[in-house]
GROMACS .gro file of C-alpha atoms in nm:
model
  392
    1ASN     CA    1   1.520   0.872  -6.041
    2SER     CA    2   1.898   0.954  -6.048
    3ASN     CA    3   1.890   1.042  -5.690
    4ILE     CA    4   1.658   0.743  -5.571
    5GLY     CA    5   1.929   0.522  -5.720
    6ALA     CA    6   2.209   0.706  -5.547
    7PHE     CA    7   2.071   0.672  -5.226
    8ARG     CA    8   2.000   0.296  -5.278
    9LEU     CA    9   2.370   0.223  -5.367
   10GLY     CA   10   2.477   0.453  -5.090
   11ARG     CA   11   2.645   0.734  -5.286
   12ALA     CA   12   2.361   0.976  -5.104
   13ARG     CA   13   2.336   1.065  -4.748
   14PRO     CA   14   1.953   1.061  -4.623
   15PRO     CA   15   1.832   1.388  -4.533
   16ARG     CA   16   1.904   1.498  -4.206
   17ARG     CA   17   1.645   1.544  -3.890
   18ARG     CA   18   1.568   1.909  -3.839
   19ARG     CA   19   1.691   1.881  -3.424
   20ARG     CA   20   1.477   2.084  -3.190
   21PRO     CA   21   1.644   2.345  -2.933
   22ARG     CA   22   1.830   2.220  -2.660
   23SER     CA   23   1.605   2.444  -2.445
   24ILE     CA   24   1.287   2.271  -2.572
   25ARG     CA   25   1.437   1.927  -2.583
   26ARG     CA   26   1.548   1.960  -2.204
   27ARG     CA   27   1.202   2.094  -2.089
   28THR     CA   28   1.002   1.785  -2.257
   29THR     CA   29   1.254   1.527  -2.124
   30GLY     CA   30   1.189   1.641  -1.785
   31ALA     CA   31   0.800   1.631  -1.784
   32MET     CA   32   0.818   1.280  -1.886
   33VAL     CA   33   0.964   1.170  -1.577
   34LYS     CA   34   0.731   0.928  -1.464
   35ARG     CA   35   0.582   0.928  -1.117
   36ALA     CA   36   0.525   0.578  -1.084
   37TYR     CA   37   0.700   0.272  -1.202
   38ARG     CA   38   0.709  -0.139  -1.150
   39LEU     CA   39   1.085  -0.185  -0.985
   40GLN     CA   40   1.024  -0.542  -1.002
   41GLU     CA   41   0.801  -0.837  -1.076
   42PHE     CA   42   0.904  -1.218  -0.969
   43ASN     CA   43   0.770  -1.596  -0.903
   44ALA     CA   44   0.773  -1.548  -0.489
   45HIS     CA   45   0.601  -1.918  -0.417
   46GLN     CA   46   0.514  -2.283  -0.589
   47SER     CA   47   0.172  -2.168  -0.579
   48ALA     CA   48  -0.061  -1.886  -0.489
   49VAL     CA   49   0.073  -1.601  -0.274
   50ASN     CA   50  -0.193  -1.525  -0.011
   51CYS     CA   51  -0.017  -1.238   0.184
   52LEU     CA   52   0.317  -0.982   0.209
   53LYS     CA   53   0.425  -0.735   0.434
   54ILE     CA   54   0.694  -0.468   0.376
   55GLY     CA   55   0.939  -0.385   0.666
   56ARG     CA   56   0.844  -0.062   0.786
   57LYS     CA   57   1.173  -0.011   0.978
   58SER     CA   58   1.403  -0.046   0.648
   59SER     CA   59   1.162  -0.058   0.368
   60GLY     CA   60   1.390  -0.280   0.240
   61VAL     CA   61   1.263  -0.606   0.309
   62MET     CA   62   0.935  -0.807   0.256
   63VAL     CA   63   0.794  -1.138   0.384
   64THR     CA   64   0.565  -1.327   0.208
   65GLY     CA   65   0.341  -1.623   0.265
   66GLY     CA   66   0.162  -1.888  -0.002
   67ASP     CA   67  -0.067  -2.192  -0.088
   68ASP     CA   68   0.243  -2.372  -0.051
   69LYS     CA   69   0.270  -2.363   0.312
   70LYS     CA   70   0.601  -2.159   0.322
   71VAL     CA   71   0.733  -1.821   0.469
   72ASN     CA   72   0.977  -1.641   0.234
   73LEU     CA   73   1.194  -1.348   0.311
   74TRP     CA   74   1.301  -1.138   0.010
   75SER     CA   75   1.542  -0.819  -0.012
   76ILE     CA   76   1.341  -0.589  -0.234
   77GLY     CA   77   1.466  -0.533  -0.554
   78LYS     CA   78   1.614  -0.904  -0.580
   79SER     CA   79   1.427  -1.197  -0.713
   80SER     CA   80   1.587  -1.476  -0.496
   81PRO     CA   81   1.470  -1.532  -0.132
   82ILE     CA   82   1.680  -1.453   0.132
   83LEU     CA   83   1.511  -1.742   0.308
   84SER     CA   84   1.275  -1.986   0.270
   85LEU     CA   85   1.113  -2.107   0.580
   86ALA     CA   86   0.916  -2.427   0.595
   87GLY     CA   87   0.687  -2.578   0.886
   88HIS     CA   88   0.335  -2.448   0.822
   89GLN     CA   89   0.111  -2.763   0.820
   90SER     CA   90  -0.160  -2.540   0.598
   91ALA     CA   91  -0.154  -2.257   0.384
   92VAL     CA   92   0.001  -1.956   0.532
   93GLU     CA   93  -0.231  -1.640   0.515
   94CYS     CA   94  -0.108  -1.348   0.681
   95VAL     CA   95   0.245  -1.223   0.802
   96THR     CA   96   0.420  -0.939   0.985
   97PHE     CA   97   0.745  -0.837   1.111
   98ASP     CA   98   0.849  -0.711   1.458
   99ASN     CA   99   0.947  -0.379   1.514
  100ALA     CA  100   1.342  -0.462   1.467
  101GLU     CA  101   1.284  -0.649   1.157
  102GLU     CA  102   1.428  -0.962   1.356
  103VAL     CA  103   1.093  -1.194   1.390
  104VAL     CA  104   0.831  -1.259   1.127
  105VAL     CA  105   0.494  -1.431   1.277
  106ALA     CA  106   0.271  -1.579   1.054
  107GLY     CA  107  -0.092  -1.719   1.060
  108ALA     CA  108  -0.240  -2.040   0.850
  109ALA     CA  109  -0.552  -2.173   0.717
  110GLY     CA  110  -0.533  -2.435   1.007
  111GLY     CA  111  -0.582  -2.167   1.294
  112THR     CA  112  -0.200  -2.217   1.415
  113LEU     CA  113   0.056  -1.910   1.448
  114LYS     CA  114   0.424  -1.918   1.433
  115LEU     CA  115   0.714  -1.710   1.555
  116TRP     CA  116   1.026  -1.725   1.326
  117ASP     CA  117   1.361  -1.607   1.418
  118LEU     CA  118   1.507  -1.459   1.090
  119GLU     CA  119   1.864  -1.487   1.209
  120GLU     CA  120   1.836  -1.851   1.342
  121ALA     CA  121   1.599  -1.952   1.067
  122LYS     CA  122   1.400  -2.120   1.269
  123VAL     CA  123   1.044  -2.166   1.464
  124VAL     CA  124   1.086  -2.017   1.793
  125ARG     CA  125   0.712  -2.056   1.890
  126THR     CA  126   0.419  -2.253   1.781
  127LEU     CA  127   0.080  -2.109   1.933
  128THR     CA  128  -0.264  -2.260   1.871
  129GLY     CA  129  -0.593  -2.126   1.975
  130HIS     CA  130  -0.808  -2.003   1.709
  131ARG     CA  131  -1.078  -2.249   1.561
  132SER     CA  132  -1.028  -2.097   1.189
  133ASN     CA  133  -0.801  -1.916   0.960
  134VAL     CA  134  -0.599  -1.652   1.065
  135ILE     CA  135  -0.605  -1.373   0.864
  136SER     CA  136  -0.455  -1.082   1.047
  137VAL     CA  137  -0.166  -1.022   1.296
  138ASP     CA  138   0.030  -0.695   1.408
  139PHE     CA  139   0.311  -0.690   1.650
  140HIS     CA  140   0.305  -0.438   1.962
  141PRO     CA  141   0.508  -0.153   1.903
  142PHE     CA  142   0.668  -0.208   2.241
  143GLY     CA  143   0.660  -0.513   2.441
  144GLU     CA  144   0.676  -0.884   2.332
  145PHE     CA  145   0.326  -0.942   2.245
  146PHE     CA  146   0.125  -0.952   1.881
  147ALA     CA  147  -0.253  -0.971   1.801
  148SER     CA  148  -0.416  -1.183   1.583
  149GLY     CA  149  -0.752  -1.178   1.395
  150SER     CA  150  -0.922  -1.520   1.260
  151LEU     CA  151  -1.254  -1.637   1.038
  152ASP     CA  152  -1.384  -1.759   1.397
  153CYS     CA  153  -1.478  -1.408   1.491
  154ASN     CA  154  -1.221  -1.339   1.755
  155THR     CA  155  -0.897  -1.120   1.817
  156LYS     CA  156  -0.639  -1.288   2.033
  157ILE     CA  157  -0.379  -1.132   2.221
  158TRP     CA  158  -0.055  -1.330   2.268
  159ASP     CA  159   0.220  -1.290   2.500
  160ILE     CA  160   0.526  -1.456   2.376
  161ARG     CA  161   0.716  -1.493   2.676
  162ARG     CA  162   0.436  -1.682   2.827
  163LYS     CA  163   0.361  -1.850   2.514
  164GLY     CA  164   0.019  -1.857   2.519
  165CYS     CA  165  -0.303  -1.628   2.473
  166ILE     CA  166  -0.362  -1.366   2.736
  167HIS     CA  167  -0.705  -1.192   2.595
  168THR     CA  168  -0.975  -1.322   2.356
  169TYR     CA  169  -1.169  -1.010   2.249
  170LYS     CA  170  -1.524  -1.132   2.065
  171GLY     CA  171  -1.817  -0.946   1.933
  172HIS     CA  172  -1.758  -0.950   1.564
  173ASP     CA  173  -2.045  -1.137   1.319
  174ARG     CA  174  -1.789  -1.250   1.089
  175GLY     CA  175  -1.426  -1.287   1.045
  176VAL     CA  176  -1.133  -1.008   1.197
  177SER     CA  177  -0.952  -0.920   0.889
  178VAL     CA  178  -0.720  -0.633   1.048
  179ALA     CA  179  -0.582  -0.571   1.375
  180LYS     CA  180  -0.394  -0.309   1.476
  181PHE     CA  181  -0.244  -0.185   1.775
  182SER     CA  182  -0.203   0.191   1.874
  183PRO     CA  183   0.131   0.368   1.826
  184ASP     CA  184   0.093   0.393   2.268
  185GLY     CA  185   0.037   0.034   2.262
  186LYS     CA  186  -0.242   0.076   2.502
  187TRP     CA  187  -0.548   0.011   2.271
  188VAL     CA  188  -0.603  -0.284   1.985
  189LEU     CA  189  -0.840  -0.218   1.692
  190SER     CA  190  -1.027  -0.454   1.506
  191GLY     CA  191  -1.196  -0.444   1.156
  192GLY     CA  192  -1.416  -0.707   1.071
  193GLN     CA  193  -1.570  -0.836   0.748
  194ASP     CA  194  -1.889  -0.774   0.880
  195GLY     CA  195  -1.777  -0.377   0.842
  196ARG     CA  196  -1.745  -0.303   1.220
  197VAL     CA  197  -1.446  -0.173   1.365
  198LYS     CA  198  -1.420  -0.193   1.762
  199LEU     CA  199  -1.138  -0.039   1.982
  200TRP     CA  200  -1.024  -0.284   2.256
  201ASP     CA  201  -0.847  -0.135   2.603
  202LEU     CA  202  -0.562  -0.380   2.649
  203THR     CA  203  -0.497  -0.261   3.016
  204ALA     CA  204  -0.877  -0.312   3.111
  205GLY     CA  205  -0.915  -0.624   2.891
  206ARG     CA  206  -1.234  -0.478   2.755
  207LEU     CA  207  -1.411  -0.308   2.489
  208LEU     CA  208  -1.343   0.063   2.492
  209ARG     CA  209  -1.573   0.156   2.210
  210GLU     CA  210  -1.739   0.020   1.927
  211LEU     CA  211  -1.720   0.276   1.606
  212PRO     CA  212  -2.044   0.282   1.368
  213ALA     CA  213  -2.020   0.033   1.113
  214HIS     CA  214  -1.887   0.063   0.734
  215ASP     CA  215  -2.148  -0.111   0.467
  216GLY     CA  216  -1.835  -0.359   0.359
  217PRO     CA  217  -1.561  -0.549   0.514
  218VAL     CA  218  -1.285  -0.336   0.686
  219THR     CA  219  -0.949  -0.386   0.461
  220SER     CA  220  -0.746  -0.123   0.618
  221VAL     CA  221  -0.674   0.047   0.974
  222GLU     CA  222  -0.431   0.319   1.024
  223PHE     CA  223  -0.333   0.522   1.316
  224HIS     CA  224  -0.230   0.851   1.312
  225PRO     CA  225   0.171   0.886   1.406
  226ASN     CA  226   0.137   1.177   1.650
  227GLU     CA  227  -0.265   1.274   1.711
  228LEU     CA  228  -0.563   1.104   1.859
  229LEU     CA  229  -0.699   1.009   1.485
  230VAL     CA  230  -0.753   0.684   1.278
  231ALA     CA  231  -0.853   0.620   0.953
  232THR     CA  232  -1.022   0.302   0.855
  233GLY     CA  233  -1.087   0.147   0.485
  234SER     CA  234  -1.315  -0.036   0.344
  235ALA     CA  235  -1.435  -0.262   0.049
  236ASP     CA  236  -1.755  -0.021   0.043
  237ARG     CA  237  -1.519   0.232  -0.137
  238THR     CA  238  -1.471   0.502   0.163
  239VAL     CA  239  -1.238   0.577   0.420
  240LYS     CA  240  -1.319   0.726   0.756
  241PHE     CA  241  -1.120   0.928   1.011
  242TRP     CA  242  -1.248   0.898   1.366
  243ASP     CA  243  -1.135   1.144   1.661
  244LEU     CA  244  -1.045   0.924   1.890
  245GLU     CA  245  -1.084   1.175   2.215
  246THR     CA  246  -1.471   1.205   2.125
  247PHE     CA  247  -1.506   0.886   1.864
  248ASP     CA  248  -1.660   1.124   1.660
  249LEU     CA  249  -1.635   1.077   1.236
  250VAL     CA  250  -1.447   1.360   1.175
  251ASP     CA  251  -1.442   1.313   0.793
  252THR     CA  252  -1.516   1.066   0.475
  253CYS     CA  253  -1.354   1.060   0.173
  254VAL     CA  254  -1.515   0.843  -0.111
  255GLU     CA  255  -1.316   0.637  -0.362
  256ALA     CA  256  -1.439   0.483  -0.654
  257THR     CA  257  -1.338   0.147  -0.552
  258GLY     CA  258  -1.272  -0.038  -0.287
  259VAL     CA  259  -1.004   0.053  -0.063
  260ARG     CA  260  -0.701  -0.202  -0.062
  261SER     CA  261  -0.433   0.001   0.172
  262THR     CA  262  -0.394   0.306   0.366
  263LEU     CA  263  -0.070   0.489   0.511
  264PHE     CA  264  -0.028   0.813   0.710
  265THR     CA  265   0.252   0.976   0.540
  266PRO     CA  266   0.529   1.031   0.855
  267GLU     CA  267   0.491   1.351   0.917
  268GLY     CA  268   0.108   1.289   0.927
  269ASP     CA  269   0.035   1.595   0.742
  270ALA     CA  270  -0.172   1.330   0.467
  271LEU     CA  271  -0.327   0.976   0.429
  272LEU     CA  272  -0.215   0.780   0.119
  273THR     CA  273  -0.476   0.538  -0.018
  274GLY     CA  274  -0.446   0.261  -0.257
  275THR     CA  275  -0.704   0.115  -0.491
  276SER     CA  276  -0.661  -0.132  -0.739
  277GLU     CA  277  -0.542   0.114  -1.006
  278PHE     CA  278  -0.465   0.441  -0.794
  279LEU     CA  279  -0.256   0.587  -0.533
  280LYS     CA  280  -0.448   0.905  -0.388
  281VAL     CA  281  -0.334   1.136  -0.139
  282TRP     CA  282  -0.598   1.288   0.081
  283ARG     CA  283  -0.636   1.574   0.359
  284TRP     CA  284  -0.905   1.625   0.582
  285GLU     CA  285  -1.129   1.849   0.737
  286PRO     CA  286  -1.209   1.915   0.506
  287ALA     CA  287  -1.197   1.597   0.317
  288ARG     CA  288  -1.013   1.659  -0.047
  289CYS     CA  289  -0.818   1.458  -0.291
  290CYS     CA  290  -0.513   1.653  -0.328
  291ASP     CA  291  -0.348   1.403  -0.612
  292ALA     CA  292  -0.417   1.075  -0.771
  293VAL     CA  293  -0.149   0.866  -0.935
  294ASP     CA  294  -0.243   0.600  -1.192
  295VAL     CA  295  -0.046   0.279  -1.073
  296SER     CA  296  -0.167  -0.069  -1.214
  297TRP     CA  297  -0.098  -0.272  -0.909
  298THR     CA  298  -0.421  -0.401  -0.906
  299LYS     CA  299  -0.442  -0.659  -0.613
  300LEU     CA  300  -0.254  -0.373  -0.358
  301ALA     CA  301  -0.130  -0.587  -0.031
  302ASP     CA  302   0.076  -0.316   0.156
  303LEU     CA  303   0.236   0.038   0.143
  304SER     CA  304   0.551   0.168   0.275
  305THR     CA  305   0.750   0.498   0.287
  306HIS     CA  306   1.105   0.554   0.262
  307ASP     CA  307   1.318   0.863   0.166
  308GLY     CA  308   1.028   1.052   0.008
  309LYS     CA  309   0.952   0.718  -0.196
  310LEU     CA  310   0.626   0.523  -0.158
  311LEU     CA  311   0.662   0.130  -0.177
  312GLY     CA  312   0.358  -0.049  -0.284
  313ALA     CA  313   0.355  -0.441  -0.318
  314SER     CA  314   0.108  -0.663  -0.501
  315CYS     CA  315   0.019  -1.016  -0.536
  316SER     CA  316  -0.114  -1.203  -0.808
  317ASN     CA  317  -0.157  -1.577  -0.838
  318SER     CA  318   0.225  -1.700  -0.748
  319PHE     CA  319   0.399  -1.346  -0.843
  320VAL     CA  320   0.485  -1.072  -0.664
  321GLY     CA  321   0.502  -0.703  -0.794
  322VAL     CA  322   0.700  -0.409  -0.625
  323TRP     CA  323   0.595  -0.030  -0.728
  324VAL     CA  324   0.768   0.281  -0.638
  325VAL     CA  325   0.588   0.635  -0.623
  326ASP     CA  326   0.792   0.936  -0.607
  327LEU     CA  327   0.606   1.138  -0.374
  328ALA     CA  328   0.820   1.491  -0.423
  329ARG     CA  329   0.623   1.480  -0.748
  330CYS     CA  330   0.322   1.469  -0.599
  331GLU     CA  331   0.075   1.744  -0.445
  332PRO     CA  332   0.080   1.860  -0.188
  333PHE     CA  333   0.433   1.728  -0.138
  334ARG     CA  334   0.566   1.841  -0.486
  335SER     CA  335   0.805   2.212  -0.520
  336GLY     CA  336   0.896   2.366  -0.832
  337LYS     CA  337   0.769   2.353  -1.191
  338GLU     CA  338   0.994   2.148  -1.387
  339PHE     CA  339   0.771   1.835  -1.371
  340GLY     CA  340   0.493   1.980  -1.589
  341PRO     CA  341   0.130   1.928  -1.493
  342GLY     CA  342  -0.012   1.696  -1.210
  343GLY     CA  343  -0.159   1.382  -1.319
  344GLY     CA  344  -0.144   1.069  -1.531
  345GLY     CA  345   0.110   0.884  -1.285
  346THR     CA  346   0.270   0.594  -1.506
  347ARG     CA  347   0.141   0.772  -1.798
  348ASP     CA  348   0.280   1.177  -1.767
  349ALA     CA  349   0.273   1.338  -2.127
  350PRO     CA  350   0.497   1.587  -2.248
  351ASP     CA  351   0.464   1.917  -2.138
  352ARG     CA  352   0.386   2.115  -2.448
  353VAL     CA  353   0.602   2.438  -2.434
  354GLY     CA  354   0.425   2.776  -2.441
  355ALA     CA  355   0.075   2.606  -2.433
  356ASN     CA  356  -0.012   2.758  -2.083
  357GLU     CA  357   0.200   3.056  -2.063
  358ASN     CA  358  -0.059   3.287  -2.056
  359ARG     CA  359  -0.290   3.078  -1.820
  360PRO     CA  360  -0.290   3.157  -1.426
  361PRO     CA  361  -0.118   2.870  -1.240
  362PRO     CA  362  -0.363   2.625  -1.107
  363THR     CA  363  -0.432   2.598  -0.709
  364SER     CA  364  -0.376   2.272  -0.549
  365SER     CA  365  -0.752   2.175  -0.597
  366GLY     CA  366  -0.740   2.236  -0.963
  367ARG     CA  367  -0.428   2.004  -0.995
  368ALA     CA  368  -0.608   1.741  -0.779
  369GLU     CA  369  -0.908   1.746  -1.002
  370GLU     CA  370  -0.702   1.739  -1.303
  371ALA     CA  371  -0.514   1.462  -1.173
  372VAL     CA  372  -0.805   1.259  -1.053
  373ALA     CA  373  -0.925   1.297  -1.458
  374ALA     CA  374  -0.604   1.219  -1.604
  375ALA     CA  375  -0.601   0.903  -1.364
  376ARG     CA  376  -0.949   0.808  -1.501
  377LEU     CA  377  -0.867   0.859  -1.871
  378ALA     CA  378  -0.587   0.637  -1.877
  379ALA     CA  379  -0.769   0.363  -1.691
  380LYS     CA  380  -1.084   0.379  -1.965
  381ALA     CA  381  -0.807   0.359  -2.223
  382ARG     CA  382  -0.666   0.078  -2.077
  383VAL     CA  383  -0.965  -0.088  -2.022
  384ALA     CA  384  -1.051  -0.008  -2.385
  385ALA     CA  385  -0.725  -0.181  -2.500
  386SER     CA  386  -0.762  -0.479  -2.319
  387GLU     CA  387  -1.104  -0.527  -2.458
  388GLU     CA  388  -0.946  -0.442  -2.799
  389ARG     CA  389  -0.686  -0.706  -2.749
  390ALA     CA  390  -0.981  -0.977  -2.642
  391ARG     CA  391  -1.182  -0.926  -2.938
  392GLU     CA  392  -0.867  -0.974  -3.144
   0.00000   0.00000   0.00000
């Protein structure tokens, strides 16, 4: 009793906590570093954000379009726009940069396309021709051309200098959700909400090949940076790899949910895929998942890489979120043992010192399986917590 009274009156010190050895503290802290985190979340428009694109040249700027009919330019990491461009008469539904990040093209619900000069902050071209919503755009890698896809089921090629459409490609039964030029600029690939994938020859102005259809809308198309290979992602939960010499299906990767975005690494040694909850790293021939990172970006809209980091941007209502994944901590890019076991993503657990000393090192495929399992468990825990809060 005297000791308790002394403690209450401040005449005795509380017992000191026993500190762990320095080596244990250092190892535990190193293993807890997150592989993925949210860099920022901000209110980007006065109403719903419909589209966004990260500048691939610098990965430092982003353009967004919204129901408020505006095109906003952002410096990633900042929450105030560099520019807010008004001029569209209907909601902006797709946006993209040119390769120099000096011009933005935006497509609107009314079928109109506008080219914005970012230095002058003004419209330099207004182009019409689509009969319905423009939902996809892509700049040609070299010339002053761009492609657009629309709910009118057509893909159009536009010449900026001639201020008009030079080709209209037809053949989809539903809207063209993706239009993408090949790296050499000779082809354009269109992916439709009908699941069909068509490859068009720009020189001949005709269909070169139609690839076997997905079972759901095509959501993403990505050409390999160095090889005649293309990856197509779909809401049918698959990513397919196609050989562009033989037009044969090379491999198929199966996701748990629909594919929202895809991106080859700069070296072309892996494909990064984003779903509503995960980033996965894939290799092909044979298809295998090297790693999975739990990232709660939900409505992922675009991916970009810079200096070993992956940027992912998502939109929800009027808000935009930007996420960062450290690829150096992901298989097959990771090296060294200081990062602990793979998996867990934003919820990496501390490594238990000495727990695995006598176990042989896991193989790459074993680490991938562990990562997928850990990511699934984290997702289930998040869903359970959400349901618990809803019951309360």
